[in-house]
Short mmCIF file of C-alpha atoms in Angstrom, two decimals:
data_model
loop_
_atom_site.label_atom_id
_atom_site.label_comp_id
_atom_site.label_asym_id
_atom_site.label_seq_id
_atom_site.Cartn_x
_atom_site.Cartn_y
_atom_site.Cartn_z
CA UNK A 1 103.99 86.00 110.48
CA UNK A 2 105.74 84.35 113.39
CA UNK A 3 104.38 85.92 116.39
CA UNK A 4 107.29 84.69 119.01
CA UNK A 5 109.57 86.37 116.40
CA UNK A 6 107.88 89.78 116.36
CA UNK A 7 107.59 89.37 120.62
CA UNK A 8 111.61 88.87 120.81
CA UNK A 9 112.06 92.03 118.22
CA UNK A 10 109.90 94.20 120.54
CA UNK A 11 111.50 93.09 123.29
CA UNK A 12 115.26 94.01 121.88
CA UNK A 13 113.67 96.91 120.49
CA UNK A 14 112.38 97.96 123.71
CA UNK A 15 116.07 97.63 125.62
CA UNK A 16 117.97 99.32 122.22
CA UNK A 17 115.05 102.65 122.85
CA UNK A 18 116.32 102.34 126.52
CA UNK A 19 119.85 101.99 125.41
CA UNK A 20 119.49 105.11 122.83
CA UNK A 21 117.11 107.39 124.90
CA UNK A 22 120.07 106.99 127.89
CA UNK A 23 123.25 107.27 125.87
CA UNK A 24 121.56 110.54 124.18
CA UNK A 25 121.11 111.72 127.58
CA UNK A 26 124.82 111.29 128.32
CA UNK A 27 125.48 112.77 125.00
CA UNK A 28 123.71 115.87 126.02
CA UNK A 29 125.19 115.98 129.57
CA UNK A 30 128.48 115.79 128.15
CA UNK A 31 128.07 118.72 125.15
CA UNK A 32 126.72 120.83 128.57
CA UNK A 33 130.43 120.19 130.21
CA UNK A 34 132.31 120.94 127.23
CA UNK A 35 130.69 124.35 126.94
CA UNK A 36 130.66 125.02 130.69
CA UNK A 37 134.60 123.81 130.38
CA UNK A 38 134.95 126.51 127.39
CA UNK A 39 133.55 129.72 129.08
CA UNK A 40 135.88 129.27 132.04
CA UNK A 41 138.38 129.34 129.74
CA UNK A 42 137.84 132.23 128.34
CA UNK A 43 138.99 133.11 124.57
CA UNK A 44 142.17 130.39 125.13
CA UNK A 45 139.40 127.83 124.31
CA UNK A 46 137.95 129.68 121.21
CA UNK A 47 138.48 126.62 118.95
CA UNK A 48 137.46 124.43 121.13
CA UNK A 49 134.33 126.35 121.49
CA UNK A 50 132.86 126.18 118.16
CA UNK A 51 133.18 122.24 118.45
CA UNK A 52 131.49 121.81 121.71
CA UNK A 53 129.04 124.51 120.87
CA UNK A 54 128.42 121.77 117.05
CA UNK A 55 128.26 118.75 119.74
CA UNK A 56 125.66 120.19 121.37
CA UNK A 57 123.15 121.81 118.67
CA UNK A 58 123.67 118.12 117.24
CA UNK A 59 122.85 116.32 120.13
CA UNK A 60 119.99 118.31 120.64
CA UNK A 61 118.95 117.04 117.12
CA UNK A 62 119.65 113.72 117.54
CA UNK A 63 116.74 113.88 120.70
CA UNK A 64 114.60 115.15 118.32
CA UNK A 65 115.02 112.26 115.84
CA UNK A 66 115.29 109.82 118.48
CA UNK A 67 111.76 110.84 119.80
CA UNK A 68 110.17 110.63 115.90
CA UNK A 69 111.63 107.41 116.20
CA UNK A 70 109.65 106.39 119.46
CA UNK A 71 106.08 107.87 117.72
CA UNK A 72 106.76 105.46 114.62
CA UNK A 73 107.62 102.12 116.52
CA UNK A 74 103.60 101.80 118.08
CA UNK A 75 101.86 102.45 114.81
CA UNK A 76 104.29 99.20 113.73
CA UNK A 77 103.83 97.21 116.23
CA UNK A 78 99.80 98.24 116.23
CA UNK A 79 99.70 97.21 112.76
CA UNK A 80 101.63 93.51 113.70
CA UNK A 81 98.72 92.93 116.27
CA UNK A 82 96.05 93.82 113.87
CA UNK A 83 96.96 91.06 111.33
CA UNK A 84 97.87 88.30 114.45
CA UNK A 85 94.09 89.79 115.29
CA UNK A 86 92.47 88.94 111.67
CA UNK A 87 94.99 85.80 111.35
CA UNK A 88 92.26 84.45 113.74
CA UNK A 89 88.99 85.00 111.57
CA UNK A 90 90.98 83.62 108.22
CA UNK A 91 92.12 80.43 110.64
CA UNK A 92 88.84 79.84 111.82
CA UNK A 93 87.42 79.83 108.48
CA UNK A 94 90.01 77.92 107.14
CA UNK A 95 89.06 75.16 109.39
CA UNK A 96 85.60 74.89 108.73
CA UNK A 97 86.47 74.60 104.83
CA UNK A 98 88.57 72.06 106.04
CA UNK A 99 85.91 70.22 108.43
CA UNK A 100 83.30 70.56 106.07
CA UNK A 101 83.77 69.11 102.32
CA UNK A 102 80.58 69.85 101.13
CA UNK A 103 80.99 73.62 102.12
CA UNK A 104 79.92 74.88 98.63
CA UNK A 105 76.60 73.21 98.61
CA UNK A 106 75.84 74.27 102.13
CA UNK A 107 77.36 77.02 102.89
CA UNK A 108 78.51 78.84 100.30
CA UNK A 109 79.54 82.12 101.26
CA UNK A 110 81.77 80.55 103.39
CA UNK A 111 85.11 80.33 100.87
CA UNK A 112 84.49 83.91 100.11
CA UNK A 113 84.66 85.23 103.78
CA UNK A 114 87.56 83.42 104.20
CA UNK A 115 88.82 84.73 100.87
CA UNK A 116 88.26 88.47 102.28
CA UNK A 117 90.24 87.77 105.09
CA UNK A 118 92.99 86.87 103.37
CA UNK A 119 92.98 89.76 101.27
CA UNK A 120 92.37 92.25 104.27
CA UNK A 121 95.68 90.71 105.96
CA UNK A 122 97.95 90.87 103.06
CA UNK A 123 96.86 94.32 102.66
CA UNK A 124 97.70 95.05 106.27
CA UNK A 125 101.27 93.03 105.92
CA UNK A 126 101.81 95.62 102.94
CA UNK A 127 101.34 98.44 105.10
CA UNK A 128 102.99 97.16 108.04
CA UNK A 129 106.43 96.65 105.91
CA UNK A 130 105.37 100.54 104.23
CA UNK A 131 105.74 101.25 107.99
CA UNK A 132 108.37 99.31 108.66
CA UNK A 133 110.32 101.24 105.66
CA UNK A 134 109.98 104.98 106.93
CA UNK A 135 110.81 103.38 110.18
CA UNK A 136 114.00 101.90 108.65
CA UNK A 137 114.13 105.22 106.91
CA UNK A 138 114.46 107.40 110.13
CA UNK A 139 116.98 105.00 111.71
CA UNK A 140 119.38 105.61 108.95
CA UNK A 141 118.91 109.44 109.40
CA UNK A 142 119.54 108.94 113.20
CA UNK A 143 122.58 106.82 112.11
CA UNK A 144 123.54 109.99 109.43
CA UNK A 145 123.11 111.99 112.34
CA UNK A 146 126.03 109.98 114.62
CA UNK A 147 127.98 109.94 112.02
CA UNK A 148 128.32 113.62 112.15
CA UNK A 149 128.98 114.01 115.99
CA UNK A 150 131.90 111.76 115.71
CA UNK A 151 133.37 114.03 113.02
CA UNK A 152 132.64 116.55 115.37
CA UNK A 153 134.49 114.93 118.37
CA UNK A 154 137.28 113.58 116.50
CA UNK A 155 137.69 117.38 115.59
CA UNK A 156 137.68 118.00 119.23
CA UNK A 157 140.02 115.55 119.91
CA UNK A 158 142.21 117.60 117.06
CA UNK A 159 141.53 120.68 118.96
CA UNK A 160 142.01 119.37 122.33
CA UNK A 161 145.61 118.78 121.28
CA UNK A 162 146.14 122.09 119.88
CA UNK A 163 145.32 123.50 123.74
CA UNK A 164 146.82 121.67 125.70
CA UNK A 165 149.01 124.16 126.94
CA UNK A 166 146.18 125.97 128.53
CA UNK A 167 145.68 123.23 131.15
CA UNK A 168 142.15 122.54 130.34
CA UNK A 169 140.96 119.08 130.70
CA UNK A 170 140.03 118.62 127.02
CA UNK A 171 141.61 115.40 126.13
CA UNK A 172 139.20 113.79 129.23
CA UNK A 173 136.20 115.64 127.99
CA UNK A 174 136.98 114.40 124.21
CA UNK A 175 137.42 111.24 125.06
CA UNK A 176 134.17 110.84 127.35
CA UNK A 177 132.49 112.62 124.35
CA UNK A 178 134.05 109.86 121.66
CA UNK A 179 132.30 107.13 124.47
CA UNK A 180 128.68 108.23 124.64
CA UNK A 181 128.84 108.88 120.90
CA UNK A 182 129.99 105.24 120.14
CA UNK A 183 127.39 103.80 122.87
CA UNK A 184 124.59 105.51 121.03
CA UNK A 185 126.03 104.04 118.06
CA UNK A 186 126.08 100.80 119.10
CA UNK A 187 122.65 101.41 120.47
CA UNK A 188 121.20 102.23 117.05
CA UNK A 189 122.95 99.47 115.27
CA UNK A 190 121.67 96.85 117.12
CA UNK A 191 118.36 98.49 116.62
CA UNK A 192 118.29 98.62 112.73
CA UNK A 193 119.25 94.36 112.52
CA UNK A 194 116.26 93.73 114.95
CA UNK A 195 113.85 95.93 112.39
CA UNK A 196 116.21 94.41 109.46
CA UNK A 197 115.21 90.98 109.96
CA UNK A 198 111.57 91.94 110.43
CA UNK A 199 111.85 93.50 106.92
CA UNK A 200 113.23 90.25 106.18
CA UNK A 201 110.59 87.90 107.74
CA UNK A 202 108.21 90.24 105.87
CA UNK A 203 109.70 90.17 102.63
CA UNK A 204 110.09 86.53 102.40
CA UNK A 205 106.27 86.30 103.66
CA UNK A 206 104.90 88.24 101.04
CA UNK B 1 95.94 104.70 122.86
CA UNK B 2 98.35 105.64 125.04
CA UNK B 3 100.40 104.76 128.33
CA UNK B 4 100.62 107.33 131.06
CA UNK B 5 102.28 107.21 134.55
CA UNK B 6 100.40 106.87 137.42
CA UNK B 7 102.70 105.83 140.21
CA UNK B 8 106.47 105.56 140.49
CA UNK B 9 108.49 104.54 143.78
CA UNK B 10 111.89 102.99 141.90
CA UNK B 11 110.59 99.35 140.71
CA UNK B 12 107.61 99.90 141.20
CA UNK B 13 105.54 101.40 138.86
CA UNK B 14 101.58 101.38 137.29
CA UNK B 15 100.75 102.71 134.28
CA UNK B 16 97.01 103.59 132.78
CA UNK B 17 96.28 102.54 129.06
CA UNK B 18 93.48 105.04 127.66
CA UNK B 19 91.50 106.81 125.69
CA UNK B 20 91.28 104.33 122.65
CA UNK B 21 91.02 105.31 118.91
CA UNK B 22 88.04 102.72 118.02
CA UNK B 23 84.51 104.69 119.39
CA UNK B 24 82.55 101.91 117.97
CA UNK B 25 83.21 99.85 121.09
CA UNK B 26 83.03 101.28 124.49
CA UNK B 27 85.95 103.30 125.89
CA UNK B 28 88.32 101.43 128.26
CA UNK B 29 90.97 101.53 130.42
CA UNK B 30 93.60 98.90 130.72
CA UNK B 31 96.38 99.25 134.24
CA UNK B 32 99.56 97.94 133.84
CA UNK B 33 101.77 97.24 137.38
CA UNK B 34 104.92 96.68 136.93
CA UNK B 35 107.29 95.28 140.22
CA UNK B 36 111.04 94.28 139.57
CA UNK B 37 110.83 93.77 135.74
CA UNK B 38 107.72 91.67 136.15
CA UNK B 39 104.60 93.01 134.86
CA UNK B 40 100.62 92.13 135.33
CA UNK B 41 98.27 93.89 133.26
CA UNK B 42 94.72 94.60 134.75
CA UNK B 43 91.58 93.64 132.60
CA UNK B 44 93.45 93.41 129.56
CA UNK B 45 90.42 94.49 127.11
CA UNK B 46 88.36 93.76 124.45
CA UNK B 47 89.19 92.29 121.68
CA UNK B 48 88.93 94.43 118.93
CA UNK B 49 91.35 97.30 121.05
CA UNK B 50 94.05 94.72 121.48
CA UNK B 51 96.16 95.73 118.86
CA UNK B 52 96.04 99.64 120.21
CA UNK B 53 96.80 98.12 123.94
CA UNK B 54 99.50 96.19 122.93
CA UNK B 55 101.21 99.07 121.31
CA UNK B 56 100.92 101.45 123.61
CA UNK B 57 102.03 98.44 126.30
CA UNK B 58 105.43 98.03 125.23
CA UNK B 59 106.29 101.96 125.10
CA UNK B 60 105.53 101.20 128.98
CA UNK B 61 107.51 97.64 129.62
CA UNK B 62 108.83 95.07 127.47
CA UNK B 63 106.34 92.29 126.64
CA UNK B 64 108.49 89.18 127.67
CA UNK B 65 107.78 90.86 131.95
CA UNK B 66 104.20 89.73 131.28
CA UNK B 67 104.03 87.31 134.17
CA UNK B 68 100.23 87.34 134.70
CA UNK B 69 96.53 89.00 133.86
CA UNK B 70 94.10 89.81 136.51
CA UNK B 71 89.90 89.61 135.10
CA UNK B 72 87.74 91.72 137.12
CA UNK B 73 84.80 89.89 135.32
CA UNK B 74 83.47 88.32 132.70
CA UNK B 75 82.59 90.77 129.80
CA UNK B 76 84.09 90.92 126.64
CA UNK B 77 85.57 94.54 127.03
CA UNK B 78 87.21 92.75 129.90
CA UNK B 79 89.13 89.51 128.87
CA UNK B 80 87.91 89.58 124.85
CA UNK B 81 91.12 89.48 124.32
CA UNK B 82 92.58 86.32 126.21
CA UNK B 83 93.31 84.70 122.76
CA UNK B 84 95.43 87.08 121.09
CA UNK B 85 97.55 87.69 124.50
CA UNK B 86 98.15 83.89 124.86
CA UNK B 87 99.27 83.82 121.55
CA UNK B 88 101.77 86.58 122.16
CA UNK B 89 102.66 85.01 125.57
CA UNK B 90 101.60 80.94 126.66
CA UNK B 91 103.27 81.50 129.80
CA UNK B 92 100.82 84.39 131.24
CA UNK B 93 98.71 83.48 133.98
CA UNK B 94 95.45 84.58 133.82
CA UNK B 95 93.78 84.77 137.06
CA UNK B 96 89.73 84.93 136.75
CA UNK B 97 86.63 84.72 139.04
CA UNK B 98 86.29 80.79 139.61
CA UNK B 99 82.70 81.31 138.61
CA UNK B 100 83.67 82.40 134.75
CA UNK B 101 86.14 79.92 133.88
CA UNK B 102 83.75 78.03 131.78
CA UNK B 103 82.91 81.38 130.45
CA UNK B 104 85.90 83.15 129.61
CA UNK B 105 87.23 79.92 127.83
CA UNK B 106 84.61 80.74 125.01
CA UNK B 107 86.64 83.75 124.25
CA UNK B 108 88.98 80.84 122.42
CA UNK B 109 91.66 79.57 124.58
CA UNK B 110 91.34 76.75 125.90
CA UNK B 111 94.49 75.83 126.64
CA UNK B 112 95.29 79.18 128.41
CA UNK B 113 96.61 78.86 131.73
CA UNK B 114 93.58 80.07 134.09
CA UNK B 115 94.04 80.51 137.93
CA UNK B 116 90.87 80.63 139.54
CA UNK B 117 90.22 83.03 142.09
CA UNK B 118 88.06 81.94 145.20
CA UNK B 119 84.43 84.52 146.10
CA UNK B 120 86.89 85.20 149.26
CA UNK B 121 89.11 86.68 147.36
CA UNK B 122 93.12 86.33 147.63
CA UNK B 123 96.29 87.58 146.57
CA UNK B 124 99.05 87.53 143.63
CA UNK B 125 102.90 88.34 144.17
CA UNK B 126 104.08 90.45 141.18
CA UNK B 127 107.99 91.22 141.44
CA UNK B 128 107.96 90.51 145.40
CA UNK B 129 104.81 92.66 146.12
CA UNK B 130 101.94 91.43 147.30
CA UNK B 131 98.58 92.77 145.30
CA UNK B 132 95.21 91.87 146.81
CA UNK B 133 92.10 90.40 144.93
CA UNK B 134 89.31 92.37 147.08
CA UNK B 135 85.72 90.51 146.04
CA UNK B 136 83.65 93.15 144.86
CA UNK B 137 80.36 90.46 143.74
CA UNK B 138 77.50 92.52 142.32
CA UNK B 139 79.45 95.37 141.30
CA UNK B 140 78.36 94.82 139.05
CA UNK B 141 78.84 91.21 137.77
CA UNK B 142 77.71 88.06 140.28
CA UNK B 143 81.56 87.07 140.65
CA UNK B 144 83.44 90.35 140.55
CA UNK B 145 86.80 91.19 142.16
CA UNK B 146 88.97 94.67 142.20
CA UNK B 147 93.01 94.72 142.88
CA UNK B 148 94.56 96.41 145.56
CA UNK B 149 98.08 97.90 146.15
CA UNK B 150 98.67 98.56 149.74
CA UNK B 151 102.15 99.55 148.38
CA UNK B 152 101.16 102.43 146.30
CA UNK B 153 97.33 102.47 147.68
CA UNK B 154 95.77 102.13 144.75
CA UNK B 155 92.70 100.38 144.10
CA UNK B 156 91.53 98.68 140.65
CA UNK B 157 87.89 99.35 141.16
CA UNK B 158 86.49 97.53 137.95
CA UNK B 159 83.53 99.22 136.79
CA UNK B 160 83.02 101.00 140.34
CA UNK B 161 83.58 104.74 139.30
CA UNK B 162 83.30 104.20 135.51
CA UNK B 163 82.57 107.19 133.35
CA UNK B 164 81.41 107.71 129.84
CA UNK B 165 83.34 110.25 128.57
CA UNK B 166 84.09 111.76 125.16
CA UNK B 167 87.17 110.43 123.29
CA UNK B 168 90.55 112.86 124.14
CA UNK B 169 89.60 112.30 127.51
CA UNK B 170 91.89 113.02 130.63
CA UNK B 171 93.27 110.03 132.42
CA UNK B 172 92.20 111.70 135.53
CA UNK B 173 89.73 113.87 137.18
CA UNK B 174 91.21 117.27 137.75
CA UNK B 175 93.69 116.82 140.12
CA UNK B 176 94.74 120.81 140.80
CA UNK B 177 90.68 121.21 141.14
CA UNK B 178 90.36 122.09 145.46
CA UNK B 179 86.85 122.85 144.87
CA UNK B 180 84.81 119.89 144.12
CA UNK B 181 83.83 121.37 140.89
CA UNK B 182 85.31 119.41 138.90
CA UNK B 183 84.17 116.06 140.63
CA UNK B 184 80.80 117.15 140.41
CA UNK B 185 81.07 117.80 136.49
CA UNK B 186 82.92 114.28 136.28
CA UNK B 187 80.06 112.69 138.52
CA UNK B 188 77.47 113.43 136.31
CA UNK B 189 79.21 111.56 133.58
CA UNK B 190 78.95 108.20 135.78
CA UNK B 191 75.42 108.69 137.35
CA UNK B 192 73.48 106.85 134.74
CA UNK B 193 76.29 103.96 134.93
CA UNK B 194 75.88 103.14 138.25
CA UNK B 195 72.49 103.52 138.09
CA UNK B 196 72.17 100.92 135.37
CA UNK B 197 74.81 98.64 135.49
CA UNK B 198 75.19 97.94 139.17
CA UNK B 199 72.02 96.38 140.73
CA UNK B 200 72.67 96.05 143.96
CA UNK B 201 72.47 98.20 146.81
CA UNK B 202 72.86 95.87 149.67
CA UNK B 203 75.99 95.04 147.90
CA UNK B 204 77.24 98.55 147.24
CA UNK B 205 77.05 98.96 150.92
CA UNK B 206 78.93 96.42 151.58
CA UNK B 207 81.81 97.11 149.12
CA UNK B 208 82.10 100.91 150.70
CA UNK B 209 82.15 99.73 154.20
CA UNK B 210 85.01 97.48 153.27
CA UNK B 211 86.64 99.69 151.06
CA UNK B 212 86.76 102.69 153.55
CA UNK B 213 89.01 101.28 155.81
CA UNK B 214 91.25 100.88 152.98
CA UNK B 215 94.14 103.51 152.37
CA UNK B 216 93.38 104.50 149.29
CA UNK B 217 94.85 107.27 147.16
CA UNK B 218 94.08 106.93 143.75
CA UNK B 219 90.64 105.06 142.95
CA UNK B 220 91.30 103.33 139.28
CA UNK B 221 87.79 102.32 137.15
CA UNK B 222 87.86 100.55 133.91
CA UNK B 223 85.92 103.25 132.23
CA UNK B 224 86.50 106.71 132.32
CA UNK B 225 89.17 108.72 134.88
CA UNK B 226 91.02 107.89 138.06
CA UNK B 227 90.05 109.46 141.07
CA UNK B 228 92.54 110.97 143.36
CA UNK B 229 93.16 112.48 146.47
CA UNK B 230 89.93 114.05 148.26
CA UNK B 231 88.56 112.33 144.89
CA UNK B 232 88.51 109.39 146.02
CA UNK B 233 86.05 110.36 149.25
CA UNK B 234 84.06 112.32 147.19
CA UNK B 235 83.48 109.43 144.93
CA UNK B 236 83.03 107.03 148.24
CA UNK B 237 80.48 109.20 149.57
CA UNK B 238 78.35 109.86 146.40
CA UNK B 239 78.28 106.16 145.88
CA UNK B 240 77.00 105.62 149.25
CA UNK B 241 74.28 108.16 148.51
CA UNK B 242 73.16 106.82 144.96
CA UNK B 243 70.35 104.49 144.24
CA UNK B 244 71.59 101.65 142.08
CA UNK B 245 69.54 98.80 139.95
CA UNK B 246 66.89 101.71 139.54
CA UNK B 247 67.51 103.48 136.24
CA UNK B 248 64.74 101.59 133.83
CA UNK B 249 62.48 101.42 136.99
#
């Protein structure tokens, strides 16, 4: 496990949860304008309605995800800390086997400690990847989930178009829509390669 | 574990760490302040709660603002930990009592960078803000120093105002409570603590007459829940009242 590794992953991880936790705020603010747009429009906006009424009941469950997605990062990053933590008892072992040759004859429980140490950590590696997995699993529902809201606002953009006569400013509110969709996007993307190449340190280490 | 709020004026912010999952070691509570995207954690903990601290740390700031550590004392619930931080982070500063350094480097670091604090005390700048070490010697260990904000006017009492309290704890003793009740009920959660741990009156005296001309509005112990408010008078007051260094006597 390389520790500085795991420290710049939390790190990007941390500013990507920023990134996400903003941009869904946005995403939120902006289904809230769509709708307020729509009522003051009356019935001319019907169409337009159902899609900004969708944008909304899916942001609101992309918040939802997004905070399952904050609950799962600490038990990962608990369970990094606890091997770095029992990396030290299987090192310090491991260098009084290596300081003292005749360690069977004097002190021979010592290979065995060491021995459990070893086991105990792989065990933990296993579950931090198992972990790392329905972590990895979530992100692609969250992903799933953005997928969907830009079918949603390219169907806006589709109805937009159809209204334009009405004089509403729908082609503004699509297009700010399309934006904090593809920012949260972005946002999640760059957060599945950091936990992607943790999976990958992982996977090579065990 | 987790991170709570305690204080928020735009880049400048503290956090409390609490309420830990492990009972088998004593409960603790681990500060966080942090000041323009740099971060100092106050007694950092012990080190079989590092790996809860840690995670509930970085829901609060990102680990590479980890300028510096502040160690009240020497115990192990304190700075146990020093290893496993330094291995995260060589850059962190740790800033100690000058009279542990010989001490705390048995925790296994011994390359860790240590800043010795003076019995006078001193300061730290964290972000551009000043935070003060106030000496707090006897309270209870023989070199013993608290933090203060005058920013956000809180003090880092240490164990001063530690409670043992029941895991699920509250971070804080009723706030919305006008009465007193509820500091009373707290109180008798700390009495035998004081009593036991800190052994000396002379300095106890000493430390409230110091600390009372401090503007203090939230009182923060290492153990137990933050006082607040008329709390923090309360607390002053019953202090000032309580016989330490007597409870096997």
């Amino acid at each position: 496990m390389n520790i500085q590794h795991i420290m710049g992953v939390v790190d990007a991880s941390f500013a990507a949860r920023q990134s996400i936790e903003k941009a869904l705020r946005e995403i939120d603010r902006r289904a809230l304008n769509a709708m307020v747009l729509v009522k003051r429009h009356g019935n001319a906006l019907a169409g337009y309605g159902v899609v900004a009424q969708a944008f909304r009941e899916r942001a609101a469950t992309l918040k939802d995800s997004a905070a399952h997605l904050q609950e799962s990062i600490a038990p990962l990053i608990e369970a990094y800390m606890r091997i770095l933590q029992h990396q030290r008892f299987s090192d310090s072992f491991e260098q009084m086997l290596a300081h003292n040759a005749d360690h069977e004859k004097h002190c021979p429980g010592l290979r065995s400690t060491q021995k459990k140490w070893q086991i105990i950590i792989v065990e933990e590696e296993a579950e931090a990847k198992a972990v790392l997995e329905r972590l990895l699993e979530m992100v692609q529902l969250l992903q799933e989930g953005i997928e969907e809201q830009e079918y949603v606002v390219t169907n806006g953009r589709i109805e937009a178009a159809l209204a334009e006569s009405t004089g509403a400013p729908l082609m503004r509110v699509s297009r700010e829509m399309g934006e904090a969709v593809r920012t949260v996007a972005l946002a999640i993307r760059s957060y599945r390669h950091q936990l992607e190449s943790l999976e990958h340190e992982s996977s090579t280490h065990l | 574990m987790k991170a709570a709020p305690i204080f928020e004026a735009g880049s400048h912010r503290w956090w409390i760490i609490y309420d830990q999952d492990e009972h088998r070691v004593i409960d603790s509570n681990v500060y966080v302040i942090e000041s323009n995207e740099q971060t100092i954690i106050l007694d950092p903990g012990g080190f079989e709660i590092f790996p809860q601290v840690f995670a509930a740390l970085v829901e609060a700031v990102p680990p590479s603002s980890l300028k510096a550590a502040f160690v009240s004392h020497q115990d192990p619930d304190i700075a146990s930990s020093l290893p496993l931080w330094h291995a995260c982070n060589e850059k962190m500063e740790w800033h100690i009592p000058k009279l542990w350094e010989g001490f705390i480097r048995h925790y296994g670091a011994l390359d860790a960078p240590l800043q010795n604090i003076e019995d006078t005390g001193g300061s730290i700048i964290i972000g551009g803000r000043r935070l003060e070490f106030i000496p707090a010697h006897y309270l209870h260990s023989s070199a013993n120093f608290h933090l203060y904000d005058p920013e956000a006017k809180i003090l880092f009492s240490g164990d001063v105002g530690a409670a043992l309290l029941p895991p699920g704890h509250d971070a804080w003793v009723d706030r919305r409570d006008k009465t007193g009740r509820a500091f009373a009920e707290h109180i008798s959660k700390a009495k035998y603590f004081h009593e036991r741990w800190m052994p000396s009156n002379a300095a106890k005296k000493n430390w409230i007459e110091r600390v009372s001309q401090m503007d203090i509005q939230y009182l923060c112990p290492q153990h137990g829940a933050i006082y607040s408010g008329d709390n923090v008078k309360r607390f002053l007051d019953w202090f000032d009242k309580l016989t330490v260094g007597t409870a096997i006597i």
